[in-house]
Short mmCIF file of C-alpha atoms in Angstrom, two decimals:
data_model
loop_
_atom_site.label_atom_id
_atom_site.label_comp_id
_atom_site.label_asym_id
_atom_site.label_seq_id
_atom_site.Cartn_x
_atom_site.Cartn_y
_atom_site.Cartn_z
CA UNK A 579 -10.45 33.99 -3.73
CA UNK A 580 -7.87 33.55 -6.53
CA UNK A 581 -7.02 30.24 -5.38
CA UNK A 582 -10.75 29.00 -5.34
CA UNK A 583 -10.15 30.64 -9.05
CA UNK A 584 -7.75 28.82 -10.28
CA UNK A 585 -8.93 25.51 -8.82
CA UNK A 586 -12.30 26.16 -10.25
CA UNK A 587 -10.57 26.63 -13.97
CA UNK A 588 -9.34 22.92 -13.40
CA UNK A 589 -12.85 21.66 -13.70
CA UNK A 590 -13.54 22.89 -17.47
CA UNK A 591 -14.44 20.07 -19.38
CA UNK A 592 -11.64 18.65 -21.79
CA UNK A 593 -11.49 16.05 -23.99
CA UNK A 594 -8.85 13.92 -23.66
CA UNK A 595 -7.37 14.70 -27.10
CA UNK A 596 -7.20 18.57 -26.12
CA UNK A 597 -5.96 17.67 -22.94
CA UNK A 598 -3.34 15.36 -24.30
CA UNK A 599 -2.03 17.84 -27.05
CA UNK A 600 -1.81 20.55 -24.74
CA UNK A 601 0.59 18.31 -22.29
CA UNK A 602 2.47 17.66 -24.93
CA UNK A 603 3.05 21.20 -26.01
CA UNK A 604 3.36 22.16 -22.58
CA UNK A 605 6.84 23.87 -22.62
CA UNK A 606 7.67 24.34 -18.97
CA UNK A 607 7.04 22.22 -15.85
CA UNK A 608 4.45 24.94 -14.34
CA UNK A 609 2.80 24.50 -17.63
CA UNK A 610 2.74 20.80 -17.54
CA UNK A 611 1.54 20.94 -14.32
CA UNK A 612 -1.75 23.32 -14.80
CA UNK A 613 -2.35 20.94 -17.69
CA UNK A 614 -1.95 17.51 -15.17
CA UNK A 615 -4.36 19.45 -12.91
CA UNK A 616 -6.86 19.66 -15.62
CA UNK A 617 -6.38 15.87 -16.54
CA UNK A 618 -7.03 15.08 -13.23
CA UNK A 619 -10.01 16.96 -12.46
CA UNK A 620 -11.61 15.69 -15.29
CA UNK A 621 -10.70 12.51 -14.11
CA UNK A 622 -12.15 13.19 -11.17
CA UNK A 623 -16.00 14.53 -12.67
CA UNK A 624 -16.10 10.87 -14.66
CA UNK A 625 -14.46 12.02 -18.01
CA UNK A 626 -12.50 9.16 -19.14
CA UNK A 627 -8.42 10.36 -19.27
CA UNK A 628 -7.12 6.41 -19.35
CA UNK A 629 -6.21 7.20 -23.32
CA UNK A 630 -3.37 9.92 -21.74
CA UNK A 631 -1.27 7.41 -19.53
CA UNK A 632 1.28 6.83 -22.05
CA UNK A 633 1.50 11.15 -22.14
CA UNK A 634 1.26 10.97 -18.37
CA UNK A 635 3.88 8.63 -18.08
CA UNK A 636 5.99 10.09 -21.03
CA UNK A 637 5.83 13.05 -18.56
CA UNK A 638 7.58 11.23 -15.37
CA UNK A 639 10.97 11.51 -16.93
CA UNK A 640 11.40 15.16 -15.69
CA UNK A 641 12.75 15.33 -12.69
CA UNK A 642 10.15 17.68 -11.18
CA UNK A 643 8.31 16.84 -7.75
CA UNK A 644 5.18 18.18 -8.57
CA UNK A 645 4.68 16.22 -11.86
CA UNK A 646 5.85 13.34 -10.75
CA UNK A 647 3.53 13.73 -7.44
CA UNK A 648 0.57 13.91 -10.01
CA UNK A 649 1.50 11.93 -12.42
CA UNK A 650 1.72 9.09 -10.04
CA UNK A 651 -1.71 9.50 -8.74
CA UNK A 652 -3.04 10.04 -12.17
CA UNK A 653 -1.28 6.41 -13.43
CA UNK A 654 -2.24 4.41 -10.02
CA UNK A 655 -5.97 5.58 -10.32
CA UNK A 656 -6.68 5.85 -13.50
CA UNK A 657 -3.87 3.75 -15.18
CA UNK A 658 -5.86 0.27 -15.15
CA UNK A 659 -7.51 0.11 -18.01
CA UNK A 660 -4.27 0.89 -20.24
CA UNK A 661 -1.29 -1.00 -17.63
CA UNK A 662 -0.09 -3.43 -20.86
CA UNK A 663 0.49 0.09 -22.69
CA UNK A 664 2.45 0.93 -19.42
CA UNK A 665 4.94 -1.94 -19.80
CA UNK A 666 7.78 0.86 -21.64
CA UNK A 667 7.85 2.51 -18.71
CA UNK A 668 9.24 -0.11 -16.11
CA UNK A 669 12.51 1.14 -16.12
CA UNK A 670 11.30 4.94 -15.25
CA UNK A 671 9.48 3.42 -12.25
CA UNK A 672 12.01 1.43 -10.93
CA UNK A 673 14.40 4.60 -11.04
CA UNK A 674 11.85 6.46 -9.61
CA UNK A 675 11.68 3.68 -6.54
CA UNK A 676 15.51 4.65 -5.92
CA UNK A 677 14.81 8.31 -5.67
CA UNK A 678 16.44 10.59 -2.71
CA UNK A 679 12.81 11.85 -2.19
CA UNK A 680 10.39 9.24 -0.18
CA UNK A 681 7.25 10.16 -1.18
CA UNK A 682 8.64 9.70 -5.08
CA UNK A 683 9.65 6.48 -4.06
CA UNK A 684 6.64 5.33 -2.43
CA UNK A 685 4.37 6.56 -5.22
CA UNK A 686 6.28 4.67 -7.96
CA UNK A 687 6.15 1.15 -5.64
CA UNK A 688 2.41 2.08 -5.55
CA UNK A 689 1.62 2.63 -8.86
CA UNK A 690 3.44 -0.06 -10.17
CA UNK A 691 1.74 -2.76 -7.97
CA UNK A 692 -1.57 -1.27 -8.66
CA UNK A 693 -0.55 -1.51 -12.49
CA UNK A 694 0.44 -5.45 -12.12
CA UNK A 695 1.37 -7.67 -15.58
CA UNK A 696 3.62 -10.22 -15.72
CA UNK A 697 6.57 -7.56 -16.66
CA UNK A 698 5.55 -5.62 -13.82
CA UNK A 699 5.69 -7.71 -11.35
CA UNK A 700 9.08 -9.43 -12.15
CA UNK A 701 9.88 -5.65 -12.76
CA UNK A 702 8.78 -4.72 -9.21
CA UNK A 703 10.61 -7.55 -7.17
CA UNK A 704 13.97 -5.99 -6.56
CA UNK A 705 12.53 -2.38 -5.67
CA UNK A 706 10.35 -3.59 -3.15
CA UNK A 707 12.85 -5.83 -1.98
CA UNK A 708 15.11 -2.93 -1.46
CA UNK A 709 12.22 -0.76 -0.15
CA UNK A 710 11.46 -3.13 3.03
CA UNK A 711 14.49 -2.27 4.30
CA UNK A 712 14.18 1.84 3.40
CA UNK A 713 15.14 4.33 5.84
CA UNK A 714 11.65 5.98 6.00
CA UNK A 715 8.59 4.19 7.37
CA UNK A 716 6.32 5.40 5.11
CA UNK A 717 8.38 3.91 2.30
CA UNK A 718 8.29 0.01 4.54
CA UNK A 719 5.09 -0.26 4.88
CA UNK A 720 3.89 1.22 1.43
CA UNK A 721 6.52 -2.04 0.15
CA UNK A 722 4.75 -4.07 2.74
CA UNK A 723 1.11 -3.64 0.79
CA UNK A 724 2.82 -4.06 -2.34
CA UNK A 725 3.89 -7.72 -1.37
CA UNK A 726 0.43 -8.04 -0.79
CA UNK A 727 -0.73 -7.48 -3.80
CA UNK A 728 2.29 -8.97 -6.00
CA UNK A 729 1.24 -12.25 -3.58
CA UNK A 730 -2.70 -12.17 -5.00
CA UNK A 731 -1.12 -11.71 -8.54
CA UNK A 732 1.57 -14.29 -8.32
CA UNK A 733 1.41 -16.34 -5.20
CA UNK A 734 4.30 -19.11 -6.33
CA UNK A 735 6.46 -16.62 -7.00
CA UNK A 736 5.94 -14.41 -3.81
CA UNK A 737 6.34 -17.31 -1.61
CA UNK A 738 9.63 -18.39 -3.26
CA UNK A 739 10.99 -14.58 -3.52
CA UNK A 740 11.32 -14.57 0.37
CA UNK A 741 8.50 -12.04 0.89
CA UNK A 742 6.36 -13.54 3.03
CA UNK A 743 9.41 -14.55 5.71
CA UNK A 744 10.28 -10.48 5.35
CA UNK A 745 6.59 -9.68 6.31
CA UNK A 746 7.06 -11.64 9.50
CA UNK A 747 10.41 -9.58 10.85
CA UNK A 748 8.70 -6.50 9.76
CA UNK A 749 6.24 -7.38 13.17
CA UNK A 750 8.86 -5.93 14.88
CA UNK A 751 9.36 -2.68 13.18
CA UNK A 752 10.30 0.27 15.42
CA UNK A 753 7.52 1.73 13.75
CA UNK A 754 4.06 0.78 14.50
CA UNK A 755 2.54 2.23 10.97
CA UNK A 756 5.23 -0.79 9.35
CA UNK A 757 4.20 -3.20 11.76
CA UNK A 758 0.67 -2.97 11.17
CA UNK A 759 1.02 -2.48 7.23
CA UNK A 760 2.93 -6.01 7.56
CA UNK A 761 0.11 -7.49 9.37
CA UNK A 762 -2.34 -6.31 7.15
CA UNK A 763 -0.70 -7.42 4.18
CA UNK A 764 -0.04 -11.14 5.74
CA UNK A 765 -3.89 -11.05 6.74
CA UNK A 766 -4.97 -9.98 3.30
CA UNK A 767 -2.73 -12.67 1.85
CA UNK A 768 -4.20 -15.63 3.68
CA UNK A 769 -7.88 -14.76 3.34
CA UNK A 770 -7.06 -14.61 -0.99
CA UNK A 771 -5.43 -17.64 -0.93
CA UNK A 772 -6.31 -21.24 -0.77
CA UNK A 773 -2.94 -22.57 -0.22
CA UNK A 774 -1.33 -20.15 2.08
CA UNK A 775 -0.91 -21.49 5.81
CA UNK A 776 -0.60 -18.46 8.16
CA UNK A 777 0.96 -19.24 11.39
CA UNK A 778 1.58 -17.09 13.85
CA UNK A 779 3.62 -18.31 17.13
CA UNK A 780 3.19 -16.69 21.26
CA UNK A 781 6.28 -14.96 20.81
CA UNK A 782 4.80 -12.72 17.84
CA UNK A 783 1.24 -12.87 18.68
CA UNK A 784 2.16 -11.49 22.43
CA UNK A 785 4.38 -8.52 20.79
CA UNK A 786 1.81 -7.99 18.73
CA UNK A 787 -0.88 -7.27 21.43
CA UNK A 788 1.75 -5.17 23.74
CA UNK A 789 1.76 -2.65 20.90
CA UNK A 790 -1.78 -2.39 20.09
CA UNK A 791 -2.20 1.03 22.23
CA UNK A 792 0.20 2.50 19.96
CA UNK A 793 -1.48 1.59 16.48
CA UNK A 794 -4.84 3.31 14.92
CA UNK A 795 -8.22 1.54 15.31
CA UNK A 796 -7.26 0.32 11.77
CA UNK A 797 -4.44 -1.52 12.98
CA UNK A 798 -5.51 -2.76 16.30
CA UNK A 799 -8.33 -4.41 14.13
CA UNK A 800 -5.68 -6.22 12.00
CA UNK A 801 -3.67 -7.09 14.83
CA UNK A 802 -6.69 -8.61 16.44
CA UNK A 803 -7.71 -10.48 13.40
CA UNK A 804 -4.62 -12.16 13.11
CA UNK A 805 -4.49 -13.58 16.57
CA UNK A 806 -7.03 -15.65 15.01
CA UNK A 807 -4.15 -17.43 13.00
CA UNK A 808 -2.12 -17.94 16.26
CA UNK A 809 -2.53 -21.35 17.76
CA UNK A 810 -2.04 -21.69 21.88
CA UNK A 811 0.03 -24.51 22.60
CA UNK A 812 -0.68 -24.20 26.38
CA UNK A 813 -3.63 -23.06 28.67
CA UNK A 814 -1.25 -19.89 29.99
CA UNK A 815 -0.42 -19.01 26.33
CA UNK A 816 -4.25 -18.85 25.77
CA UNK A 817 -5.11 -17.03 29.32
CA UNK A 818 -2.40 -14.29 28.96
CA UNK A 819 -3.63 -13.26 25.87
CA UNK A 820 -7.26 -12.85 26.17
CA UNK A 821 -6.32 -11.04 28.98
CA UNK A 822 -4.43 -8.82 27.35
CA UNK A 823 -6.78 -8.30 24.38
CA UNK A 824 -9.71 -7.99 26.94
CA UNK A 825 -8.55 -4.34 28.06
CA UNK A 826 -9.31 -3.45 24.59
CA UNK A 827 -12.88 -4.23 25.28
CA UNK A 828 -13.43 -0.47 26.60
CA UNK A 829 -12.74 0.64 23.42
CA UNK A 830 -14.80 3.77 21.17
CA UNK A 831 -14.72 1.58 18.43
CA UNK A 832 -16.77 -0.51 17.43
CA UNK A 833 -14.81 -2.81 15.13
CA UNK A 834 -12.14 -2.84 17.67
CA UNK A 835 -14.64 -3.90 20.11
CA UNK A 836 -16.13 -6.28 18.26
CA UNK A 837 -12.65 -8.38 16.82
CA UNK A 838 -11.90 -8.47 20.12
CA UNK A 839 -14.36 -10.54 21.34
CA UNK A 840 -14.14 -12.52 18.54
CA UNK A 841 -10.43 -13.38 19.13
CA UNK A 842 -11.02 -13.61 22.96
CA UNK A 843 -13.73 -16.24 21.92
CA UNK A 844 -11.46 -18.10 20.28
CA UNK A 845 -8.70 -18.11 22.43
CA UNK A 846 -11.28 -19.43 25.23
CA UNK A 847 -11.27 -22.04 23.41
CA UNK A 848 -8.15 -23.50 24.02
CA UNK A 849 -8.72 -22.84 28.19
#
């Protein structure tokens, strides 16, 4: 009952100058948090906070898990609206990107490519480019949806970065929750762009299908969906596959089941 207490005290209305003066007076780090609580709920009920990002961000210098957890979230939500004012802070993210804690990392490649300029993303290249290659999996594929969204801000520079060359390796991930991030980012990519040629050859497109049973129903639909950028340069090439996608046909789902057909349609097309 105290916790439902104390959660419930989060959702007293605050105006954002209250709020923002008592983060700033905010002495300790339990403090600050309570008070990043608050600025979040109200958040949350449709109060408009965006005027405290620069205090929210002012707070990410203290090397605290917990505010940085909700700063983050705070900044990649509600940060939009004030992301030129954000530019300062560039530096803080990137050092946040090369923190010993994943989940800090991933959060500040996050935020940052949800709070895109034209600092930020030359800002963001190197971290991501360090974080496809990360240690944790969670930390790949969260860089792997940043590309994706750096690529819809800046597609010339993406494509001469190397990104989109990185996305393809990542296919072959040891972890499925990478490969399917990559796929989904390289499917997002081409449908936003009117220039971009996705290709995908038998050698990926068959890998690709042998690990479906391992992915979500999120990521079987993406691998599915690209097959449809994979072009059979043989009658076998085109058999195999369907085959192999057509066991996915007893699928629960329903968008499974139904992007299956669609790429098994296509593929007939080349028997």
């Amino acid at each position: 009952m105290a916790d439902h207490g104390r959660q419930d005290r989060c959702f007293v209305y605050g105006s954002a100058e209250e709020l923002g003066s008592d983060l700033v007076n905010a002495k300790s780090y339990s403090k600050k948090v309570a008070v990043l609580k608050r600025i979040i709920a109200n958040a949350t009920m449709g109060n408009d906070m965006s005027a405290l990002c620069t205090s929210v961000a002012e707070c990410m210098s203290l090397q605290d898990i917990h505010i940085k957890k909700m700063g983050y979230f705070f900044l990649s939500n509600y940060g939009m609206r004030k992301k030129e004012a954000l530019t300062p802070y560039i530096d803080l993210f990137t050092q946040d990107a090369k923190s010993q804690d994943a989940i800090t990392r991933a959060s500040a490649l996050r935020t940052m490519a949800s709070l895109l300029t034209d600092d930020m993303v030359h800002g963001l290249l190197d971290p991501v480019r360090n974080a496809l290659y990360d240690k944790k999996p969670y930390v790949r594929k969260t860089a792997a949806m940043c590309v994706a969204r750096m690529y819809m801000y800046d597609a010339a520079l993406m494509e001469k970065s190397g990104f989109i060359e990185k996305l393809f390796g990542m296919m072959y991930d040891t972890s499925t929750d990478v490969v399917v991030s990559a796929v989904a980012a390289l499917y997002h990519m081409a449908e936003s762009s009117h220039t971009m040629q996705l290709s995908v050859n038998f050698k990926q497109a068959n890998h690709l299908v042998q690990v479906m049973h391992q992915c979500s129903e999120w990521g079987q639909t993406y691998i599915l969906e690209i097959l449809l950028f994979f072009v059979p340069e043989s009658t076998h090439q085109a058999e195999q596959l369907a085959e192999r996608v057509s066991v996915h046909l007893q699928q629960t789902s329903a968008s499974v089941i139904l992007t299956a057909c669609k790429a098994i349609l296509y593929l007939m097309n080349y028997v």
